[in-house]
mmCIF file of N, CA and C in Angstrom:
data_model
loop_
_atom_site.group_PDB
_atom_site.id
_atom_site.type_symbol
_atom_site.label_atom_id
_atom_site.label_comp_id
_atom_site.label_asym_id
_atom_site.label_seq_id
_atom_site.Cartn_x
_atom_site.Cartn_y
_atom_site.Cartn_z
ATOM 1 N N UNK H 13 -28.628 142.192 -176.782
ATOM 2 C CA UNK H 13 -28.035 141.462 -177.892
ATOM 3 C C UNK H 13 -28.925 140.266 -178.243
ATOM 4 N N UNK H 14 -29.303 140.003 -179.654
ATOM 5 C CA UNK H 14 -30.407 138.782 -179.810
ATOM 6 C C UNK H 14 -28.957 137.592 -179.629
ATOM 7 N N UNK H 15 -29.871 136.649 -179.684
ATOM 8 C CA UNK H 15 -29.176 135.032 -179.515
ATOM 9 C C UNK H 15 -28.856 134.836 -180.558
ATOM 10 N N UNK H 16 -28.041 135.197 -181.019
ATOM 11 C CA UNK H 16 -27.328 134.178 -182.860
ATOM 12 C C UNK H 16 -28.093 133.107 -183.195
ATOM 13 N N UNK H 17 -27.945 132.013 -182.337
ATOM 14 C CA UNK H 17 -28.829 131.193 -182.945
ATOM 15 C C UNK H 17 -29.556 131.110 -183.357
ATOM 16 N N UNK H 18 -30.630 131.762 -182.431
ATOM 17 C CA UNK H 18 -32.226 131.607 -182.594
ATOM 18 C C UNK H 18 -31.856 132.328 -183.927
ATOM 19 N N UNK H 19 -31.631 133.581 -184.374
ATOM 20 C CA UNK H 19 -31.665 134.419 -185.272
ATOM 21 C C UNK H 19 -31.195 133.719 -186.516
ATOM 22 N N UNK H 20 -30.163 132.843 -186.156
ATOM 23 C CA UNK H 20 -29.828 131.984 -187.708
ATOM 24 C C UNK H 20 -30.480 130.986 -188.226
ATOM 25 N N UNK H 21 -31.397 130.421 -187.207
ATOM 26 C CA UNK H 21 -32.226 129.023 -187.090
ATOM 27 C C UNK H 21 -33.623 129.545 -187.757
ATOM 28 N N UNK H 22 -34.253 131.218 -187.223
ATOM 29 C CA UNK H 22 -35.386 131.999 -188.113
ATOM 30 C C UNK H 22 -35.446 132.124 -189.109
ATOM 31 N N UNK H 23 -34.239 132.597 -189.419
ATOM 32 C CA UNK H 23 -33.807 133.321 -191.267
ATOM 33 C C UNK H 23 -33.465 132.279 -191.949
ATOM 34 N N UNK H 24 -33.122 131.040 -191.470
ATOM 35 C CA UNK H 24 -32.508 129.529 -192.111
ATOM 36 C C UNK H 24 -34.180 128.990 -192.632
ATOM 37 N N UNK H 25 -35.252 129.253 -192.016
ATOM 38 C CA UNK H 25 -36.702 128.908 -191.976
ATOM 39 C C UNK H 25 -36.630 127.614 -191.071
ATOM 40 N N UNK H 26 -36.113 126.748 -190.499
ATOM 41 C CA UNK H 26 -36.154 126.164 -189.352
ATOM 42 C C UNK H 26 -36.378 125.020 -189.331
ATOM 43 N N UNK H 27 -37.366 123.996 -189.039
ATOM 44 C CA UNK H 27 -37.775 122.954 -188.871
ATOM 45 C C UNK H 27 -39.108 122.250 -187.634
ATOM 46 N N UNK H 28 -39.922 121.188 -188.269
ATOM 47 C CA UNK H 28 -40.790 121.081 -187.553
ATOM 48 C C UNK H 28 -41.056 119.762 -186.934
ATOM 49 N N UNK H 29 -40.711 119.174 -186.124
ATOM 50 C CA UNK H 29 -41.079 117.518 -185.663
ATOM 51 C C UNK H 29 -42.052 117.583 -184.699
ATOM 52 N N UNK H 30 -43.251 116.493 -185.407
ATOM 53 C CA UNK H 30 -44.018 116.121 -185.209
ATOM 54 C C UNK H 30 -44.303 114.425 -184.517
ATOM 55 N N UNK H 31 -44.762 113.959 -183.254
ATOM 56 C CA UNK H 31 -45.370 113.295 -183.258
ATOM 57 C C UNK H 31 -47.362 113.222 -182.543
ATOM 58 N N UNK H 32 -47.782 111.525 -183.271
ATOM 59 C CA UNK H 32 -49.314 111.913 -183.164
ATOM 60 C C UNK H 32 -49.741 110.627 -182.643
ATOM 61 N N UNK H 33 -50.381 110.617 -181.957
ATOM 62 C CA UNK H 33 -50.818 109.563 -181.673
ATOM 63 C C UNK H 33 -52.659 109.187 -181.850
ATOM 64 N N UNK H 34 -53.520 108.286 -181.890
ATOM 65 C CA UNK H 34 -54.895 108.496 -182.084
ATOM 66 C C UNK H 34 -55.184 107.007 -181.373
ATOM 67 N N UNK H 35 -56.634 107.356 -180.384
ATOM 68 C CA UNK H 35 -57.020 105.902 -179.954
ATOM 69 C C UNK H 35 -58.864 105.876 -180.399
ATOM 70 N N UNK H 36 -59.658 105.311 -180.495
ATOM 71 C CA UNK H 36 -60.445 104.902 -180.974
ATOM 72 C C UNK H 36 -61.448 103.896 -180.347
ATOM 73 N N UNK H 37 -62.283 103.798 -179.320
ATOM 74 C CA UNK H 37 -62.937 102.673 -178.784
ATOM 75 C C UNK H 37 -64.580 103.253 -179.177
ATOM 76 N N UNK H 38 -65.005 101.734 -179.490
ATOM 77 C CA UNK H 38 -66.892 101.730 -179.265
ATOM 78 C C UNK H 38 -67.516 100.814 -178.905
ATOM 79 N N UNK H 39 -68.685 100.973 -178.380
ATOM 80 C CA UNK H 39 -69.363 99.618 -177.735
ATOM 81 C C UNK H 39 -70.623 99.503 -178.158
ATOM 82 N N UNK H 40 -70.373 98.133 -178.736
ATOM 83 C CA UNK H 40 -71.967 98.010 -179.227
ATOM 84 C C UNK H 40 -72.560 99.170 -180.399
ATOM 85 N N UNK H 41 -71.629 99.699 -181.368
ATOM 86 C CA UNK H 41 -72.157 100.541 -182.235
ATOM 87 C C UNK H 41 -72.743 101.216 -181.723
ATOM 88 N N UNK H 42 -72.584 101.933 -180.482
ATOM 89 C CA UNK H 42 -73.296 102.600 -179.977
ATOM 90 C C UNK H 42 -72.937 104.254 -179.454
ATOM 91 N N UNK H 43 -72.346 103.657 -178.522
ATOM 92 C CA UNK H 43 -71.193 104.866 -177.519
ATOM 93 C C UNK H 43 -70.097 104.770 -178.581
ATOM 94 N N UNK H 44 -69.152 105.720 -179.065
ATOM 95 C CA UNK H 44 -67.682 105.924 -179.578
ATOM 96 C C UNK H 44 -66.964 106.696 -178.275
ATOM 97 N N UNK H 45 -65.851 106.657 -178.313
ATOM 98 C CA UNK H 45 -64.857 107.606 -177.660
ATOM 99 C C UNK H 45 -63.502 107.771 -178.536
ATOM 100 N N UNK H 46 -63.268 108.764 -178.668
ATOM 101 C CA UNK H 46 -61.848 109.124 -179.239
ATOM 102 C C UNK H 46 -61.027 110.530 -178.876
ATOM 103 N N UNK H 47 -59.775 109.837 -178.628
ATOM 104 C CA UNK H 47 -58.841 110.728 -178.027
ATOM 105 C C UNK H 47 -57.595 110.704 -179.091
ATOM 106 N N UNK H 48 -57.080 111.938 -179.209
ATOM 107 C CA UNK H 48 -56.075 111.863 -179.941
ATOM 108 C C UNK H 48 -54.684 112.935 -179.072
ATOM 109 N N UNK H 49 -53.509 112.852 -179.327
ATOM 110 C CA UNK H 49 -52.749 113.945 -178.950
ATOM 111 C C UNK H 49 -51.282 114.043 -180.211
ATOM 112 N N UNK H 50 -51.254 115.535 -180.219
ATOM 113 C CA UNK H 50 -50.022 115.519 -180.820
ATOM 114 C C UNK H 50 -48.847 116.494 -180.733
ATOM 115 N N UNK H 51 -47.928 116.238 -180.771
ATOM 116 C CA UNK H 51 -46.904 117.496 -179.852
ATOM 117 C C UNK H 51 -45.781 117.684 -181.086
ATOM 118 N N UNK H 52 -45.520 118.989 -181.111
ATOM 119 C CA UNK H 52 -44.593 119.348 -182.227
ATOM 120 C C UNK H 52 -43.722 119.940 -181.265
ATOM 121 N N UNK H 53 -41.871 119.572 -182.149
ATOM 122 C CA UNK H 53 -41.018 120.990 -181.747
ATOM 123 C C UNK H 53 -40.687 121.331 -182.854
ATOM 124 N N UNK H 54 -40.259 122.791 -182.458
ATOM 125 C CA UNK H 54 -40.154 124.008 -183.957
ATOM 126 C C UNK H 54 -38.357 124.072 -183.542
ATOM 127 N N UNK H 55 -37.740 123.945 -184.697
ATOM 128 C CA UNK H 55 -36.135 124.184 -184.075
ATOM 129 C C UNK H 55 -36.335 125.894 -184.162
ATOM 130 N N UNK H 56 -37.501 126.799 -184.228
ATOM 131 C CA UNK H 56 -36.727 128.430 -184.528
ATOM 132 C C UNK H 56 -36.865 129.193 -183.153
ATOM 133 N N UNK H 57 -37.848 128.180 -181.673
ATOM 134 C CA UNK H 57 -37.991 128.324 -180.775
ATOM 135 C C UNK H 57 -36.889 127.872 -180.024
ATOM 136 N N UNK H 58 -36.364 128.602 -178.895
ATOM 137 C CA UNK H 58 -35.100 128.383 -177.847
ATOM 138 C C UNK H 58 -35.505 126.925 -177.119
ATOM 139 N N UNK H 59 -34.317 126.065 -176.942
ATOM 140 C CA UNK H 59 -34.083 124.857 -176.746
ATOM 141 C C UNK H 59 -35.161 124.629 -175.049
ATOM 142 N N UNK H 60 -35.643 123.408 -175.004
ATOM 143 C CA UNK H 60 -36.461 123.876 -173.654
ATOM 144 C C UNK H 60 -38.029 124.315 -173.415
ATOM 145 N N UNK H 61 -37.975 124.973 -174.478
ATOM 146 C CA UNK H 61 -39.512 125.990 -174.774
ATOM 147 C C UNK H 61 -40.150 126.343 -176.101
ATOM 148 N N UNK H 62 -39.683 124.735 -176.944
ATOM 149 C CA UNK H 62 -39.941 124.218 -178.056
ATOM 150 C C UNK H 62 -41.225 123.336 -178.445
ATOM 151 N N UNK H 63 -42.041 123.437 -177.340
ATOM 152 C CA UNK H 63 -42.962 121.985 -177.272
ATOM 153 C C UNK H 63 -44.052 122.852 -177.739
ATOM 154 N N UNK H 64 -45.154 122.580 -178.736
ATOM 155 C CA UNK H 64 -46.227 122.068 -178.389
ATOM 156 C C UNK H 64 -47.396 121.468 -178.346
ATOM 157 N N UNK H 65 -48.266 121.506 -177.523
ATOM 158 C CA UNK H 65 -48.677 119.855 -176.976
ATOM 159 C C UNK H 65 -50.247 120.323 -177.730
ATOM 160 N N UNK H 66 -51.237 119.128 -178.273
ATOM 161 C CA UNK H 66 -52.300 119.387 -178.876
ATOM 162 C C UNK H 66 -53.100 118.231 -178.276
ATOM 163 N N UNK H 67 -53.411 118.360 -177.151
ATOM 164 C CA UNK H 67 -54.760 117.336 -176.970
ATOM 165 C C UNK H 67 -56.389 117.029 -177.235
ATOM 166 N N UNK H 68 -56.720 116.132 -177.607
ATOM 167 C CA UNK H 68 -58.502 115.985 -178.202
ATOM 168 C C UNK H 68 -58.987 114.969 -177.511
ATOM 169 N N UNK H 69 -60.515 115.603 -177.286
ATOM 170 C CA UNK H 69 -61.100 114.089 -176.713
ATOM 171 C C UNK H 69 -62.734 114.109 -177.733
ATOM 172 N N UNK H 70 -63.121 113.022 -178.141
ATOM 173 C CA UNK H 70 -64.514 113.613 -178.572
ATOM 174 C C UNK H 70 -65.607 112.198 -178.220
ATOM 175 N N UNK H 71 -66.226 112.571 -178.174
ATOM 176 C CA UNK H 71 -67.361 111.640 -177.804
ATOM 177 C C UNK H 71 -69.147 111.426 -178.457
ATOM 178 N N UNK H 72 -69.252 110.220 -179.005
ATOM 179 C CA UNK H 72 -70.367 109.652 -179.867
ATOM 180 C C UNK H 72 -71.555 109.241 -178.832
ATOM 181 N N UNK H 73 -73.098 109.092 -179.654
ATOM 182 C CA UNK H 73 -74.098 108.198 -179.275
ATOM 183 C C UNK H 73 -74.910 107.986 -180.012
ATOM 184 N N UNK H 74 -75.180 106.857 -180.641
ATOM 185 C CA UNK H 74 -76.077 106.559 -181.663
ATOM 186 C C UNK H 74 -77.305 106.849 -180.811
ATOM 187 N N UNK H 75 -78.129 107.783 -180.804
ATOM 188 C CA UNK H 75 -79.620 107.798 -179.699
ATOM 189 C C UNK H 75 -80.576 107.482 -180.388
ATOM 190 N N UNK H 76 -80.945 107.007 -181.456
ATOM 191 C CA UNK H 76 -81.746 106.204 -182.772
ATOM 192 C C UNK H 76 -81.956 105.151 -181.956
ATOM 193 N N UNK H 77 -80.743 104.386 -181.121
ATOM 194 C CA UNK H 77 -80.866 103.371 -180.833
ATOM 195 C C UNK H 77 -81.508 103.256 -179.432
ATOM 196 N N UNK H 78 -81.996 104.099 -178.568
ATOM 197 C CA UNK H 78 -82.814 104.489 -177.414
ATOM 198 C C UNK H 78 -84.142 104.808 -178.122
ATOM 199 N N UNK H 79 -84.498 104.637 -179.442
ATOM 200 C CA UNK H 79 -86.172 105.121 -179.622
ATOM 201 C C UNK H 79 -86.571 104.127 -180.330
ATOM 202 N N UNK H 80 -87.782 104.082 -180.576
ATOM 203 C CA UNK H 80 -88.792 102.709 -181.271
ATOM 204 C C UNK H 80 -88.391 103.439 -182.174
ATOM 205 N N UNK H 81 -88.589 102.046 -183.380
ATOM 206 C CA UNK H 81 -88.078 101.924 -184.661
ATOM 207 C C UNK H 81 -88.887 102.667 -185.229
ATOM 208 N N UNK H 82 -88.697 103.376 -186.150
ATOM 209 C CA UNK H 82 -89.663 104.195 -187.108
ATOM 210 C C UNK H 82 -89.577 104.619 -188.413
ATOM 211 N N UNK H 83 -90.652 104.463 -189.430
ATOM 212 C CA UNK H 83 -90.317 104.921 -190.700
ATOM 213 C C UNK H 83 -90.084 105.907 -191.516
ATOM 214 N N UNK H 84 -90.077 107.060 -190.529
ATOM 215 C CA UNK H 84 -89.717 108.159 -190.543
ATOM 216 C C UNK H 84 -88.262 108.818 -190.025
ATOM 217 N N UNK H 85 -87.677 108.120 -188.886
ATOM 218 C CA UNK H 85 -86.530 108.775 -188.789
ATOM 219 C C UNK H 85 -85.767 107.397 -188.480
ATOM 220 N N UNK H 86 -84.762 107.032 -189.477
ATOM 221 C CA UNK H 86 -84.079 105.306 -188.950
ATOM 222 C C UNK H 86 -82.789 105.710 -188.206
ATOM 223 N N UNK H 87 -81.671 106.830 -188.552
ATOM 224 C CA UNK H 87 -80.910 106.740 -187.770
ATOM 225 C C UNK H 87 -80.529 108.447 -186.997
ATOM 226 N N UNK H 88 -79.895 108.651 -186.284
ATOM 227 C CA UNK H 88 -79.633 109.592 -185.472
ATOM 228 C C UNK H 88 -78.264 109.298 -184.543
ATOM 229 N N UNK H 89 -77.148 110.080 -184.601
ATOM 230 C CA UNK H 89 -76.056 110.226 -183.654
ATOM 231 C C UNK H 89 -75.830 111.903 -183.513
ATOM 232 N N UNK H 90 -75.529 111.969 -182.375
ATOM 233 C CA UNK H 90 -74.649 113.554 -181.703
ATOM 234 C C UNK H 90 -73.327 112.906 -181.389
ATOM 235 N N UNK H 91 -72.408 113.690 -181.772
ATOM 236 C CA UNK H 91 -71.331 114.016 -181.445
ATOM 237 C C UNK H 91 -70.480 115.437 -180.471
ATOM 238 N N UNK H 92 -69.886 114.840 -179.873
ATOM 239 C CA UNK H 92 -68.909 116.214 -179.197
ATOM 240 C C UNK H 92 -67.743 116.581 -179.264
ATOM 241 N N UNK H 93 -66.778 117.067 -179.225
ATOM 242 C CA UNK H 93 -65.426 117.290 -179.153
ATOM 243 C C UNK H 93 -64.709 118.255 -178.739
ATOM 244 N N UNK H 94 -63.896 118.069 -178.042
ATOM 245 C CA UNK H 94 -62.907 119.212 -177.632
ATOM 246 C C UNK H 94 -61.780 119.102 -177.668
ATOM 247 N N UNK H 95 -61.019 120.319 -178.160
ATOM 248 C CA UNK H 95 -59.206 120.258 -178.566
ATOM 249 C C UNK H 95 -58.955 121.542 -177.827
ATOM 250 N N UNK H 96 -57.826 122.125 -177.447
ATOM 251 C CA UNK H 96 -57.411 122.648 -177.199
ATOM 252 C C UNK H 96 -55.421 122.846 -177.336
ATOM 253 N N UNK H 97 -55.064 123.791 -177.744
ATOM 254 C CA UNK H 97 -53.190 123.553 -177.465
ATOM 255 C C UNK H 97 -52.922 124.307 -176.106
ATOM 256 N N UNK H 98 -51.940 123.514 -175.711
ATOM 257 C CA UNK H 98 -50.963 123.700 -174.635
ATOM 258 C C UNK H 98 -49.761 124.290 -175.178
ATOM 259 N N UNK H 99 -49.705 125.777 -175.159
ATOM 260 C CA UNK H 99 -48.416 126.475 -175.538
ATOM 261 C C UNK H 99 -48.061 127.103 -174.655
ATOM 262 N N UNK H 100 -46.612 126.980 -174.484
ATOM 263 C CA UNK H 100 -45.572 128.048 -173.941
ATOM 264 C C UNK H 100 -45.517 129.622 -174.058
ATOM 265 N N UNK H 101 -45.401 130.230 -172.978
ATOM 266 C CA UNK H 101 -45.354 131.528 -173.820
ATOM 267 C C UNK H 101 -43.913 131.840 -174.084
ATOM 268 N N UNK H 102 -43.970 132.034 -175.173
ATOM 269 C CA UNK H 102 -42.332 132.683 -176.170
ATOM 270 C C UNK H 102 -42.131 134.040 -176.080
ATOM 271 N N UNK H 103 -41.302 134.650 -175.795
ATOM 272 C CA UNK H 103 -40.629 135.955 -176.281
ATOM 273 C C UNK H 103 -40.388 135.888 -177.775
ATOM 274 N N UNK H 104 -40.407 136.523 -178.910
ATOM 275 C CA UNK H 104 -40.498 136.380 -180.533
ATOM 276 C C UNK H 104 -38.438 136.610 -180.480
ATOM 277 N N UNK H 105 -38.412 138.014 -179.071
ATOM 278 C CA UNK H 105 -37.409 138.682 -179.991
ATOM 279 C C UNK H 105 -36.699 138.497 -178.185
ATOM 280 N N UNK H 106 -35.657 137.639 -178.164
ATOM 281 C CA UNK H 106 -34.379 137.619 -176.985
ATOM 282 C C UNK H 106 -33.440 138.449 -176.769
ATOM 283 N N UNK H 107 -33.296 139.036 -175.546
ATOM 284 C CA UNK H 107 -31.944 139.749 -175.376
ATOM 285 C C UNK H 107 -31.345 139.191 -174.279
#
């Protein structure tokens, strides 16, 4: 037998809450770091096993600023980043 709910909460189209958070540090125009995270619940997922979680981290370096000055190349940064989600595994369809 499916769960009524879930089934009325699907076909209703549901709802989504979101929060996000973002942090931001650098030193010396040089090094950056930034981390962000953000976690949603879906009301069309069963109570409990509604979350999920989105974490980022990424990371800067101006390296322009490790070489003699030159009139050929003035600035240079690499960047990195990684995200990944943290999900639950769901059943679509409950009995």
């Amino acid at each position: 037998m499916l769960d009524q709910n879930w089934l009325k909460s699907l076909l209703r189209g549901g709802h989504v809450n979101s929060l996000f958070g973002n942090l931001s540090l650098g030193f010396r125009d040089f090094v950056f770091v930034e981390g962000s995270i953000r976690n949603d619940w879906s009301s069309t997922l069963p109570a409990g096993n509604n979350s999920y979680l989105y974490p980022s981290v990424s990371a800067g370096l101006v390296f322009s600023e490790l070489l003699p000055k030159s009139n050929i190349f003035s600035y240079g940064k690499i960047r990195a980043g990684y995200q990944f989600a943290l999900v639950k595994s769901v059943s679509l369809i409950m009995f």
